[in-house]
Structures are given as structure tokens and as C-alpha cells.
mmCIF file of C-alpha atoms and ligand atoms in Angstrom:
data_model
loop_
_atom_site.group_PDB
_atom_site.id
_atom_site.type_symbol
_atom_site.label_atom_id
_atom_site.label_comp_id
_atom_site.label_asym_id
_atom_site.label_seq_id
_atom_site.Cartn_x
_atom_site.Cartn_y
_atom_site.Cartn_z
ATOM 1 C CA UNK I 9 0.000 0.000 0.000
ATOM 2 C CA UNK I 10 1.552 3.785 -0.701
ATOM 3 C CA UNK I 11 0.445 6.688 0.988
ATOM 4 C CA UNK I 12 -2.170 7.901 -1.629
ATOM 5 C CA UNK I 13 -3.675 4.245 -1.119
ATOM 6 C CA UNK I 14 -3.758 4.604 2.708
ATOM 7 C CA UNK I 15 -4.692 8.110 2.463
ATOM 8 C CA UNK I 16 -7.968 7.468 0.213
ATOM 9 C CA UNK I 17 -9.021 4.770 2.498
ATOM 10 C CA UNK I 18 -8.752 7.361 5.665
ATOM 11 C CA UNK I 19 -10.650 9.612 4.034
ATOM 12 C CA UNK I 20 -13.262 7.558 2.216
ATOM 13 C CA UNK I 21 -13.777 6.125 6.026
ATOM 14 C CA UNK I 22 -14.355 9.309 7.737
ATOM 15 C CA UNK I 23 -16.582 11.046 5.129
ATOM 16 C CA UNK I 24 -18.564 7.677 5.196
ATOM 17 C CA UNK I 25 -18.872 8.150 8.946
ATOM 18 C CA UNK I 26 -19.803 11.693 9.051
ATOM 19 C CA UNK I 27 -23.108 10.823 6.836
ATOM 20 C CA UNK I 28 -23.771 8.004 8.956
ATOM 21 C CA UNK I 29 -24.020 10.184 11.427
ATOM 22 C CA UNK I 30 -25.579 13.621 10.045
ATOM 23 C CA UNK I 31 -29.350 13.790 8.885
ATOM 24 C CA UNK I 32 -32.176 15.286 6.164
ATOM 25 C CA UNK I 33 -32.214 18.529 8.819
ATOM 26 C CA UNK I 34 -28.523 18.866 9.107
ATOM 27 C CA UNK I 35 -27.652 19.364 4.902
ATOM 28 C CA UNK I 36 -30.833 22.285 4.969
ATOM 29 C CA UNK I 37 -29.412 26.049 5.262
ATOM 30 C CA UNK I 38 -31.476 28.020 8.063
ATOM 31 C CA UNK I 39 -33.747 29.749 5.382
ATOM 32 C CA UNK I 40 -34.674 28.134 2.871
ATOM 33 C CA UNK I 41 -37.999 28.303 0.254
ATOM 34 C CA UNK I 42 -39.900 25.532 -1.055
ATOM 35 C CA UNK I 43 -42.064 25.516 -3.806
ATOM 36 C CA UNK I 44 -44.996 22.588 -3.888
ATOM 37 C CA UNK I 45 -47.338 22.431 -6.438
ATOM 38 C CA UNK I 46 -51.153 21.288 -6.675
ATOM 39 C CA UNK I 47 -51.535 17.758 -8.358
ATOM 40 C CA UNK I 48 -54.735 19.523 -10.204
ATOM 41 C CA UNK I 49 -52.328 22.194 -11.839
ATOM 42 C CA UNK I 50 -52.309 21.973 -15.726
ATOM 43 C CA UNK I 51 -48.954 20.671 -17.098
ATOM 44 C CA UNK I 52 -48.663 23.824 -18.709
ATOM 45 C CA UNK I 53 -49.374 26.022 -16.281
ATOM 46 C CA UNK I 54 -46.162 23.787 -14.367
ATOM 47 C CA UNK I 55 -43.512 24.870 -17.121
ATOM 48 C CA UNK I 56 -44.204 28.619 -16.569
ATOM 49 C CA UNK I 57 -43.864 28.347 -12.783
ATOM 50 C CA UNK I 58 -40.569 26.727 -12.429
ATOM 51 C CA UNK I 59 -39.477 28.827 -14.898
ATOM 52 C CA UNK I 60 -40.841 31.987 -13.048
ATOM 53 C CA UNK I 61 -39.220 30.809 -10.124
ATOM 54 C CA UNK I 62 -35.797 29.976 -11.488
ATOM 55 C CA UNK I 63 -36.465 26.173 -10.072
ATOM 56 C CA UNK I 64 -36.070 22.864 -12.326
ATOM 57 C CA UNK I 65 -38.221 20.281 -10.255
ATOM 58 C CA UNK I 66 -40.854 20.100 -7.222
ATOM 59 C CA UNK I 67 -42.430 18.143 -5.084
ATOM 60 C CA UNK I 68 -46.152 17.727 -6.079
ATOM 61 C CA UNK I 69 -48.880 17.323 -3.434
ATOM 62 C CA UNK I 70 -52.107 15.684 -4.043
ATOM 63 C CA UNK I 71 -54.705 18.479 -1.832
ATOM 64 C CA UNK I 72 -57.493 15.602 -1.666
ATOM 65 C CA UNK I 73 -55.789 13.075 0.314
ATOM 66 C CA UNK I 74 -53.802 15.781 1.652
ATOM 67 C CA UNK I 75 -50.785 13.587 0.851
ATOM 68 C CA UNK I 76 -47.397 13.546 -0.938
ATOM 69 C CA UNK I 77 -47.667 12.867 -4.447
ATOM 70 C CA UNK I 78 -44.178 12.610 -5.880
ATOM 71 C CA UNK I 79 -41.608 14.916 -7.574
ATOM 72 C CA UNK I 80 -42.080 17.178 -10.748
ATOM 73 C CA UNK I 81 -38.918 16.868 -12.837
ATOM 74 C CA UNK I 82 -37.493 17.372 -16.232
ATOM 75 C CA UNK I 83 -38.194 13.663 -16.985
ATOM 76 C CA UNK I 84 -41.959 14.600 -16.836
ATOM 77 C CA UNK I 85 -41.468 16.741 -19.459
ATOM 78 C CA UNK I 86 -39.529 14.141 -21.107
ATOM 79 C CA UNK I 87 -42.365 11.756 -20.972
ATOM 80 C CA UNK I 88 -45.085 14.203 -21.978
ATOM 81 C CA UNK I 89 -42.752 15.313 -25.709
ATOM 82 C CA UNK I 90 -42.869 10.846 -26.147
ATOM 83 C CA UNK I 91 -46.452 10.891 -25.387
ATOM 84 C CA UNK I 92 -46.178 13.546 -28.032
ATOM 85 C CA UNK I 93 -44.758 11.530 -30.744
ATOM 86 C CA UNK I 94 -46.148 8.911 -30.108
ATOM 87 C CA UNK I 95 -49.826 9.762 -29.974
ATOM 88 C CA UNK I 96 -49.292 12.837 -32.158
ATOM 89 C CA UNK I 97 -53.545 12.770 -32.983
ATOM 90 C CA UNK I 98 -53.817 13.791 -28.783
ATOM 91 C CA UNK I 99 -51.936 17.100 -29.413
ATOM 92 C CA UNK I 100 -55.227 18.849 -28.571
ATOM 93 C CA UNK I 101 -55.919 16.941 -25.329
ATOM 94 C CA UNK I 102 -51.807 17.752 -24.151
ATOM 95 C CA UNK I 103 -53.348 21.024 -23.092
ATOM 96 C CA UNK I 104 -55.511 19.938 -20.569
ATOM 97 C CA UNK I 105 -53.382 17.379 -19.515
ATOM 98 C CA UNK I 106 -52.365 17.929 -15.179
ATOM 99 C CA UNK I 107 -50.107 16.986 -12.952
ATOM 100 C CA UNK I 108 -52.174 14.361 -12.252
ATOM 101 C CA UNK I 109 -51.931 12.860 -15.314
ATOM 102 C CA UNK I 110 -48.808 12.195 -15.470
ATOM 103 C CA UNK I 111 -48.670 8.736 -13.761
ATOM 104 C CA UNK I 112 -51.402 7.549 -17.317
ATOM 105 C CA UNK I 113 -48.473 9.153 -19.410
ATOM 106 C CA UNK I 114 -46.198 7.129 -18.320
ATOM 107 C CA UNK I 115 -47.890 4.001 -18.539
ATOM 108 C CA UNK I 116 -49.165 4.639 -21.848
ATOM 109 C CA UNK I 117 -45.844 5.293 -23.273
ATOM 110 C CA UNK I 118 -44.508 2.035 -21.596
ATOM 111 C CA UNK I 119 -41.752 3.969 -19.481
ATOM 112 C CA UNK I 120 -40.288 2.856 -16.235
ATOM 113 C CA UNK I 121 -41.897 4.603 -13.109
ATOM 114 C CA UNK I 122 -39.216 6.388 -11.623
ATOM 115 C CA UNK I 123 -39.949 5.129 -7.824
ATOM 116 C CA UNK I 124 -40.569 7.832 -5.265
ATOM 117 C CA UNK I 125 -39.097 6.789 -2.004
ATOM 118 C CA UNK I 126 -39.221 9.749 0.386
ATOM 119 C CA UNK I 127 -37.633 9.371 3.958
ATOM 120 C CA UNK I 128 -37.891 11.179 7.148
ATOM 121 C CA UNK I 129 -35.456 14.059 7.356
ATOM 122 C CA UNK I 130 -34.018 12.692 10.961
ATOM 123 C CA UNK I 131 -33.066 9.358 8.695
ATOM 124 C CA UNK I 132 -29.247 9.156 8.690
ATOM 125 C CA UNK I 133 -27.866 10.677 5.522
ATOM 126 C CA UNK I 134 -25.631 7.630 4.303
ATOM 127 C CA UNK I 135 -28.480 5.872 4.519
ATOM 128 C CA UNK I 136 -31.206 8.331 2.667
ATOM 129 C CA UNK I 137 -28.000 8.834 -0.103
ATOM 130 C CA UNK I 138 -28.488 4.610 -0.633
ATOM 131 C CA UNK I 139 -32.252 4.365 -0.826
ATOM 132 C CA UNK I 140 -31.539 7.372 -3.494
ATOM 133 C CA UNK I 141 -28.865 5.550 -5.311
ATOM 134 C CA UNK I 142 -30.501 2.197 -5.431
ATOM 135 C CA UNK I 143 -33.928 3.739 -6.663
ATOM 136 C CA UNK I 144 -33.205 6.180 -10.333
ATOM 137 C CA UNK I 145 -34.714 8.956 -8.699
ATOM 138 C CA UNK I 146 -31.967 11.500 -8.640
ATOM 139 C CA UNK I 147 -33.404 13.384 -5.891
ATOM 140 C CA UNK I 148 -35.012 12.654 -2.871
ATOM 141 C CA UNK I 149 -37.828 14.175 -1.083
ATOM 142 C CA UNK I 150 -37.765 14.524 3.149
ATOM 143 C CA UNK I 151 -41.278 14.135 4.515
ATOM 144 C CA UNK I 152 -42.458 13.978 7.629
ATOM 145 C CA UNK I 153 -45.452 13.330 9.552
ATOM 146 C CA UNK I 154 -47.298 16.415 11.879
ATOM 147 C CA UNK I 155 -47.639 14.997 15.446
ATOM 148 C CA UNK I 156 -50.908 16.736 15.564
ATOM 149 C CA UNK I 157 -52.458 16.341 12.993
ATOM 150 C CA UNK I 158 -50.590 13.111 12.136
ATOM 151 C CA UNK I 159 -50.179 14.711 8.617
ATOM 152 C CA UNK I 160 -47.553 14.038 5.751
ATOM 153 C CA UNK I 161 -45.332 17.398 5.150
ATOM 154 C CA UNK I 162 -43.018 17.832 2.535
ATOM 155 C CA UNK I 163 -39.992 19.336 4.429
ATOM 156 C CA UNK I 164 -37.391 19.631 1.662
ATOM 157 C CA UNK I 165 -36.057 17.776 -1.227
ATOM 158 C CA UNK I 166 -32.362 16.689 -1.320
ATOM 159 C CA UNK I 167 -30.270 16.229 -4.482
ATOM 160 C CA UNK I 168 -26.826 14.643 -5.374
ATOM 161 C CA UNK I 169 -25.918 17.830 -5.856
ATOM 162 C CA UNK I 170 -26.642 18.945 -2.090
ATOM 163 C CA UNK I 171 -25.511 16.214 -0.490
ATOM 164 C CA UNK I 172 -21.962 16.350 -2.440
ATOM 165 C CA UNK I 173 -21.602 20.231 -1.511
ATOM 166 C CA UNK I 174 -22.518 18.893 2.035
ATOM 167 C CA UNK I 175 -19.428 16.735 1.957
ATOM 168 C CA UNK I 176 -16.947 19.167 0.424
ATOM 169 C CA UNK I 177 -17.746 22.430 2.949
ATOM 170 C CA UNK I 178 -17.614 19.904 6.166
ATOM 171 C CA UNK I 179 -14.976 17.864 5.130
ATOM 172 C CA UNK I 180 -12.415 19.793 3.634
ATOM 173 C CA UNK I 181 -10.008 18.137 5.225
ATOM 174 C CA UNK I 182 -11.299 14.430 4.416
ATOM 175 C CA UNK I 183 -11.474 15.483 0.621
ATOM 176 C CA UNK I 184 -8.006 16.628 0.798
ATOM 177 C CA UNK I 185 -6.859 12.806 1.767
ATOM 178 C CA UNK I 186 -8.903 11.601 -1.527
ATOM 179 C CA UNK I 187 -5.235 11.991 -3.736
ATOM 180 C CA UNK I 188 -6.298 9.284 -6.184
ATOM 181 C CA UNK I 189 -7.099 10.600 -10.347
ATOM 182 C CA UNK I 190 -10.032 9.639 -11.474
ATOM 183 C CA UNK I 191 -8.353 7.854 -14.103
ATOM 184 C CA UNK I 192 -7.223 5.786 -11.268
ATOM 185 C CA UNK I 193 -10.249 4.725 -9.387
ATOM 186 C CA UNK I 194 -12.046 4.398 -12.879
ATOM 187 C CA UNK I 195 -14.342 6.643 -12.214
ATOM 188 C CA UNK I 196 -16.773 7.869 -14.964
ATOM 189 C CA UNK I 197 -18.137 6.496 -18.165
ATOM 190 C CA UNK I 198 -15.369 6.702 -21.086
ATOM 191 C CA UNK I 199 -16.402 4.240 -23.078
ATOM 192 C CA UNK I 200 -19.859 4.371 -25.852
ATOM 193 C CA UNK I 201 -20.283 8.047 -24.880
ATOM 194 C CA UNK I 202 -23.554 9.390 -26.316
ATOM 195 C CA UNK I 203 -22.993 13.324 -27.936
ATOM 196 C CA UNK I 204 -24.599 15.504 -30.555
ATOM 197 C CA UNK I 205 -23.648 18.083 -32.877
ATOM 198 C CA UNK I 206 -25.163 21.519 -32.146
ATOM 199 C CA UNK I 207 -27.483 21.294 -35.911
ATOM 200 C CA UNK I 208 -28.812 18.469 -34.698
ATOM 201 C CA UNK I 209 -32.723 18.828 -33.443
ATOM 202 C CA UNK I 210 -33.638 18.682 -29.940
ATOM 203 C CA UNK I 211 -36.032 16.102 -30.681
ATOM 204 C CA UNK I 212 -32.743 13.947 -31.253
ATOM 205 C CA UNK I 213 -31.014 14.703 -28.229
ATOM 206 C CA UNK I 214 -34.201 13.994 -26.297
ATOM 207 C CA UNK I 215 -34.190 9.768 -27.941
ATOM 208 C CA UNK I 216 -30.676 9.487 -26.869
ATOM 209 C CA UNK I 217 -31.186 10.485 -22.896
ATOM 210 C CA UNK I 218 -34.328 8.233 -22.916
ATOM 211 C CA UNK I 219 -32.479 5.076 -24.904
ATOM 212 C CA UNK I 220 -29.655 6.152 -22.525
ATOM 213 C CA UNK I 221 -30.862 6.704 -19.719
ATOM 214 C CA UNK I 222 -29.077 9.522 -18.639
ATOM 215 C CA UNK I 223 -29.174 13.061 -18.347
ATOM 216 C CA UNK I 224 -26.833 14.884 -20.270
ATOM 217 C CA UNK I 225 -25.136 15.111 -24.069
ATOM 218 C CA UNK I 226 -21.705 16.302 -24.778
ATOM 219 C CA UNK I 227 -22.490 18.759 -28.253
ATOM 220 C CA UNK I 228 -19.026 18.152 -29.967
ATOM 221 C CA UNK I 229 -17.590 19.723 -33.058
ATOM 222 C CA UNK I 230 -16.354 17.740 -36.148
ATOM 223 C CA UNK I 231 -13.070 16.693 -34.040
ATOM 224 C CA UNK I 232 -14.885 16.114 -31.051
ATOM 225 C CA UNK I 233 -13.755 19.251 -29.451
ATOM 226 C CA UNK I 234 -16.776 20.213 -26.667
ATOM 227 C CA UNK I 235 -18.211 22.894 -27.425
ATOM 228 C CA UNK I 236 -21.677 22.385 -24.476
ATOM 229 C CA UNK I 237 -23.392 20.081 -22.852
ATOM 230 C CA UNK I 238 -26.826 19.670 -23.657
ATOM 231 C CA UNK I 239 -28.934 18.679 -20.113
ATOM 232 C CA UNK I 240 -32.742 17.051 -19.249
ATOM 233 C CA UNK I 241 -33.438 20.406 -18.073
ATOM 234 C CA UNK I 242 -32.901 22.949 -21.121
ATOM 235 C CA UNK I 243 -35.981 20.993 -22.260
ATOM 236 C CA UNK I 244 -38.064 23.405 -19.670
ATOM 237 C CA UNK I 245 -37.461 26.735 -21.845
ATOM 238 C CA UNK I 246 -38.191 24.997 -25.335
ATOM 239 C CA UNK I 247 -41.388 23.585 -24.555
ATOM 240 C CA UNK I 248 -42.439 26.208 -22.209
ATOM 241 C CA UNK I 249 -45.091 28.019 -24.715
ATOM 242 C CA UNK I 250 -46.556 24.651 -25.496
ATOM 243 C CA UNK I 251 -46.078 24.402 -29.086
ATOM 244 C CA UNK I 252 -43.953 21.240 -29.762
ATOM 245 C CA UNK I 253 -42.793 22.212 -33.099
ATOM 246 C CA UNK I 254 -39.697 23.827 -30.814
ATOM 247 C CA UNK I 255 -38.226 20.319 -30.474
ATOM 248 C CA UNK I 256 -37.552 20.440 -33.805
ATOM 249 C CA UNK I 257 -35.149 23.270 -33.388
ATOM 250 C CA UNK I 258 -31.582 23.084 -33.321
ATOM 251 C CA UNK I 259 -29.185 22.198 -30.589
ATOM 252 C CA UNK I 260 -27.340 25.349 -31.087
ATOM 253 C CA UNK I 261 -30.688 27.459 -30.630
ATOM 254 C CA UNK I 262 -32.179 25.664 -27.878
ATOM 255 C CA UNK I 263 -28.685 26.491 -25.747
ATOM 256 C CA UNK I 264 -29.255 29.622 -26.579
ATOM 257 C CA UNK I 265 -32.596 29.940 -24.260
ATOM 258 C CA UNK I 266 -30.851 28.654 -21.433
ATOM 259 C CA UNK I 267 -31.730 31.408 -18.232
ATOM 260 C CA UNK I 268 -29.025 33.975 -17.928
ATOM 261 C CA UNK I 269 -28.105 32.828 -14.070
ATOM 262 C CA UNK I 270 -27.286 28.954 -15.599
ATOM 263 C CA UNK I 271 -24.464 27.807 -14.343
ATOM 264 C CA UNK I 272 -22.530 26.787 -17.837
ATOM 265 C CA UNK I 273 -20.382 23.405 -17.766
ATOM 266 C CA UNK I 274 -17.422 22.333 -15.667
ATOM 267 C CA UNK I 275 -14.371 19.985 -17.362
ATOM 268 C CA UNK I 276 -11.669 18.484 -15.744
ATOM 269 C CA UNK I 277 -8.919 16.282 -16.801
ATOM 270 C CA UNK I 278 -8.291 12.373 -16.234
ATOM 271 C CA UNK I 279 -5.277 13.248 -14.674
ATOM 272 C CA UNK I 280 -7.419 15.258 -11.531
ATOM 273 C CA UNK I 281 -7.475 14.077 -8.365
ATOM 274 C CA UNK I 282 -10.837 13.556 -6.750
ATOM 275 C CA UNK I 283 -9.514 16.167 -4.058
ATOM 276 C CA UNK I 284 -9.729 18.605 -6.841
ATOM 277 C CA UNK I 285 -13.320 17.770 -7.901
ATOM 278 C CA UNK I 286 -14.513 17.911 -4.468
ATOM 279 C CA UNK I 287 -12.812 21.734 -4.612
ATOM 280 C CA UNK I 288 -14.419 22.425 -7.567
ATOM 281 C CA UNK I 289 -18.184 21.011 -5.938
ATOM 282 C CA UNK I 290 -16.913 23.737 -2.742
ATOM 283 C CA UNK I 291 -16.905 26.692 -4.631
ATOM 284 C CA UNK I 292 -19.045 25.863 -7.696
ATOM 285 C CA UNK I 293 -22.901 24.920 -8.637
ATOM 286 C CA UNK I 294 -21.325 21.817 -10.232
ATOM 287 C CA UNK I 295 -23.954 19.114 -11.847
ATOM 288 C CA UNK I 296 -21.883 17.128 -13.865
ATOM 289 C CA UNK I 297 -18.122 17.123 -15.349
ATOM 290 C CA UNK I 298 -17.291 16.670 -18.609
ATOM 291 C CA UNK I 299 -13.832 14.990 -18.597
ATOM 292 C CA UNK I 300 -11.647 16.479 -21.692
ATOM 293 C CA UNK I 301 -7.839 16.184 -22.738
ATOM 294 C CA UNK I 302 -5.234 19.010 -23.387
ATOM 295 C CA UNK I 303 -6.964 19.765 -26.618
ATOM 296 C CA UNK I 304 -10.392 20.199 -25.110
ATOM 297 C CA UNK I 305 -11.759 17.051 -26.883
ATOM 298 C CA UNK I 306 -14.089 14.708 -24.901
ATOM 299 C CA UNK I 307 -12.831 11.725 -22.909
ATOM 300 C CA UNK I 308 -15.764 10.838 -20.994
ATOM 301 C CA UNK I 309 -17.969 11.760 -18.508
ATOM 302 C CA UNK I 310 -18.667 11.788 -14.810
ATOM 303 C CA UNK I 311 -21.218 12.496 -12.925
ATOM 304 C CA UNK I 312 -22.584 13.121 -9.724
ATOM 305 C CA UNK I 313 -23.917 9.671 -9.162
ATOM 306 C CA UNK I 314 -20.609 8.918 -10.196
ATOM 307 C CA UNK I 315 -18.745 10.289 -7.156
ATOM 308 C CA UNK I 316 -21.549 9.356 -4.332
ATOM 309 C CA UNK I 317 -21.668 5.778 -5.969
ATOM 310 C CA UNK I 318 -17.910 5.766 -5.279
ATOM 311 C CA UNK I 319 -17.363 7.832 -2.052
ATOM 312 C CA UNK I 320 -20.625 5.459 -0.532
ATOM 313 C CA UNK I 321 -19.916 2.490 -1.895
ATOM 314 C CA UNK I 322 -16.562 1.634 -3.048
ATOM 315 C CA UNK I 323 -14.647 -1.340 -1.655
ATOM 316 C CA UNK I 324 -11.203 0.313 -1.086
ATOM 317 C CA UNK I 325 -12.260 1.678 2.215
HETATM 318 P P1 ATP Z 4 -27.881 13.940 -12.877
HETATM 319 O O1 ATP Z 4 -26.818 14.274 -13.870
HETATM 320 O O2 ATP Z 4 -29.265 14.232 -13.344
HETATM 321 O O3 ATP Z 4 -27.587 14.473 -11.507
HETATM 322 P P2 ATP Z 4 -26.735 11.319 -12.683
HETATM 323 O O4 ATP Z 4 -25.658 11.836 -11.788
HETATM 324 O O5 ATP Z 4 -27.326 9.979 -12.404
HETATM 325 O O6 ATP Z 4 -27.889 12.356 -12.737
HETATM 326 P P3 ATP Z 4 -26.510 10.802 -15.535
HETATM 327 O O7 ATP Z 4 -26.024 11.854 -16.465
HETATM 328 O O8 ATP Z 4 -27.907 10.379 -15.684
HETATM 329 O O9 ATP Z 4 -26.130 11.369 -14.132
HETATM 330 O O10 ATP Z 4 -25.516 9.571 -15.602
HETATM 331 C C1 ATP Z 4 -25.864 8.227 -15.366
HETATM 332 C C2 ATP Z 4 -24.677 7.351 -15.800
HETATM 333 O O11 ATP Z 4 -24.482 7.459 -17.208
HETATM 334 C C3 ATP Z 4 -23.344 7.753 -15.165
HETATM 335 O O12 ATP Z 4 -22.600 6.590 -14.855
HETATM 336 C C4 ATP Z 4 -22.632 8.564 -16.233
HETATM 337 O O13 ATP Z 4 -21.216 8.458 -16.179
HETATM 338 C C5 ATP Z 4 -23.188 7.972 -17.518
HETATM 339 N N1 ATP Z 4 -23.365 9.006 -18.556
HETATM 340 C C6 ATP Z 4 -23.800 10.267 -18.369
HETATM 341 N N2 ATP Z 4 -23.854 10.947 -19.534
HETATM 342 C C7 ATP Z 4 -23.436 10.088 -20.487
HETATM 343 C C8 ATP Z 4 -23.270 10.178 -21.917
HETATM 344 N N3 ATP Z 4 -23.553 11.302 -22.578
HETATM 345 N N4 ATP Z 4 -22.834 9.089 -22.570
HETATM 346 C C9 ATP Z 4 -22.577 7.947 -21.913
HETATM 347 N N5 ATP Z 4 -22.712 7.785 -20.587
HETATM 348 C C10 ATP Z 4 -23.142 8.834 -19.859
#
């Protein structure tokens, strides 16, 4: 064993320790907003408010049973443009389609039902982070029950992305023992990479993360230099005024509605050390890398799931 090797372990051990022993309640900051929409709400009426509020997924509550009814997210969307295509006579009854619906949308195009576990916020994080991981939900909602009223609340929702900034500002000092490249711990998907060329239509892009099963599309040039990254969520701006024919726009155009405030994309070398990822995650609103060489052209990718899969799961430590 070398140092790095002894090192990683240490540090994979105490950042495993410190979510076995922090909660839901511990990752929230002391303020915080959340937005929950009606089940009943049109699916159209949806796309406006997250966009309104800057926001790219919510928790949906169902007012008659006074219950939790599962989380919005950009894979809704995703479902509703295959509905789309696939029952393209229904166009007219899209529009009256709500949030409610989309469970019937889901069947009827045959996709998997993403599974909606939802713990209590006072479960132990490592714990929560696994029920997350072995589920594809890529969030997870904290609910809790009122002692009076004996109630379900919606408390918060928790992403990969949260959690891994939760790590890197109260460990610091366990990231810095994690001196191993990612090229090293094999960490990130180099191999069949999907991408797409910035004239090619959203529609396109939109097959490949459902085929896929993933999130996110390198747009390369001609010598696979990346030039964006094309995510589930830039969906949300195209369809927003309801009139499909926008998926039939270009890459290139569709990037081009992205908000103002969006956070652009993050590379990083095969060479990095995970220390220097989790630095990046400190400072940064990081959702996925996009691993590149010295001439900027695409290696791979890694994402979030990517790191907590390792940093939970991993048998070195
Ligand atoms: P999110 O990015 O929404 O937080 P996630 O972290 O699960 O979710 P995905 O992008 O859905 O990320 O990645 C799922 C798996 O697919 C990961 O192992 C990742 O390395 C791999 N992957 C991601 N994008 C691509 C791609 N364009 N081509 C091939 N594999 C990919």
C-alpha cells in the first residue's frame, strides 16, 4: 500500500462516517424556500412556474388526500414530448393534460416509473443517499409526519448535488486525503459516450437520454472538441409556450434559451485528483463534469452519481 492508497481509504472512512451520522435537517441552510405544487395544476401552467421561479423540479402534493404525491422533474417533461410523438392525434388533449396525469403518461408510453421513495429528514444521511442511489430517482424528497395532525409534510427535497456540496464544505479536510485521479479509481463512463452536434434537433437529443438513460449530451464539433453540454433540463425553456414544433429546433438554438443565471459546464482532466473535484463542488454549482484532454476534446464523462456511488460504496475503504 503507498500513501495515496492509505490516504484514500482514511478519508473515504471518515466522510462515510460523518453521513452516517448527520441527517435530512442537518444538509438544509437556516432559510430556505420551497415551492410545492397542486396535483390539479395543468402541465402547462407547471412549465411557466418553475421557470418563473428559477427552479427545475418540485415536489407535487395531491390536496385531496392531503398527501405527498411525488416529484415534478425534467423527466416529466420528457415523458409528456414521447407521449407527443407517439400519440401525435392527442396534441389537442396535451393542453388539458395535469399533474395528475402524469402517472397515465407514463404508462401509456410504456416507461419505467421512476420510484418515489421519500424518507424522514431525521433518517441518517448515508443511509437516505443509498435508498436514493438504489432507486433512479436522482433526488429525494424529506417528509415527515405532523404529530398533531398526524399529517404528511413535505420538508425539503435533497439532491446529489446537495448532499456532495454537504461533503466538500464539512470535510475539507477528508477530501483533501482523496489523492487518487479519477483515471485511477475508474471513475466515470469513457467508453460508448452518447454526444450531438449543435445542428442536430432537440427532438434527437431527447431519444438518446431516454435510450440512454441519462441526463446529459456532450455537443461536440467535427473533431470532437466540446463545445456544451446539452442537459434534461434545457428541455423546460423549449417547450415552455406549449407548441412542440420547438423540439424540432436546433441544438445550437435551444442552448441559446438557457436562463441567464445557468451555471454553464465544468471539465476536468483524467489526470485530476478527486480532491480537486470535491474543490471544484466547494466553490461551484457543479452538476456534472465533462472529462476532456489538453486539446479540449471529450474523454468521458462523470457524474454526480458517479462520485456518491464511489465515495458510498466503493470497496477500497
Ligand atoms: P444527474 O446528472 O441528473 O444528476 P446522474 O448523476 O445519475 O444524474 P446521468 O447523467 O444520468 O447522471 O448519468 C448516469 C450514468 O451514465 C453515469 O454513470 C454517467 O457516467 C453515464 N453518462 C452520463 N452521460 C453520459 C453520456 N452522454 N454518454 C454515456 N454515458 C453517460
Amino acid at each position: 500500500q503507498t500513501v495515496h492508497d492509505k490516504d484514500q481509504i482514511q478519508g473515504l472512512r471518515n466522510i462515510r462516517e460523518f453521513l452516517k451520522v448527520r441527517c435530512g435537517y442537518d444538509v438544509f441552510p437556516l432559510s430556505f424556500r420551497l415551492i410545492v405544487l397542486d396535483n390539479d395544476l395543468l402541465i402547462k401552467k407547471s412549465l411557466n412556474i418553475l421557470i418563473q421561479n428559477s427552479i427545475v423540479s418540485a415536489p407535487l402534493w395531491d390536496s385531496h388526500s392531503s398527501s405527498f404525491a411525488g416529484i415534478l422533474t425534467a423527466t416529466d417533461y420528457i415523458n409528456v414530448i414521447q407521449y407527443y410523438c407517439q400519440f401525435p392525434d392527442e396534441i389537442g388533449k396535451l393542453d388539458q393534460f395535469r399533474l395528475s396525469s402524469l402517472r397515465d403518461i407514463e404508462k401509456a408510453i410504456g416507461a419505467l416509473p421512476i420510484e418515489t421513495v421519500s424518507v424522514n429528514p431525521s433518517t441518517p444521511l448515508f443511509d437516505a443517499i443509498k435508498r436514493m442511489l438504489n432507486t433512479r430517482a436522482r433526488r429525494i424528497p424529506l417528509v415527515d409526519v405532523d404529530d398533531e395532525t398526524g399529517r404528511e409534510w413535505v420538508v425539503s427535497v435533497i439532491t446529489q448535488y446537495r448532499i456532495l456540496k454537504f461533503i466538500a464544505v464539512n470535510n475539507e479536510h477528508n477530501t483533501m486525503l482523496l489523492k487518487k485521479t479519477i483515471r485511477e479509481l475508474n471513475l466515470g463512463t469513457y467508453t460508448n459516450l452518447a454526444t450531438t452536434h449543435m445542428s442536430n434537433t432537440v427532438l434527437d437529443v431527447i431519444h438518446q437520454m431516454v435510450e440512454r438513460n441519462i441526463s446529459c449530451v456532450p455537443v461536440v464539433d467535427d473533431d470532437n472538441r466540446v463545445l456544451n453540454v446539452f442537459e434534461a433540463v434545457d428541455i423546460i425553456p423549449c417547450i415552455k409556450g406549449g407548441m412542440y414544433e420547438e423540439l424540432n429546433w436546433s441544438v445550437g438554438d435551444a442552448l441559446c434559451k438557457r436562463p441567464e443565471d445557468s451555471p454553464g459546464i465544468y471539465t476536468c482532466s483524467e489526470h485530476d485528483r478527486l480532491q480537486a473535484i470535491f474543490d471544484t463542488i466547494r466553490k461551484s454549482r457543479v452538476h456534472r463534469l465533462i472529462v476532456v484532454d489538453d486539446d479540449n476534446k471529450l474523454r468521458g464523462v462523470l457524474s454526480l452519481s458517479d462520485i456518491l456511488m464511489y465515495v458510498l460504496f466503493s470497496d477500497e475503504a
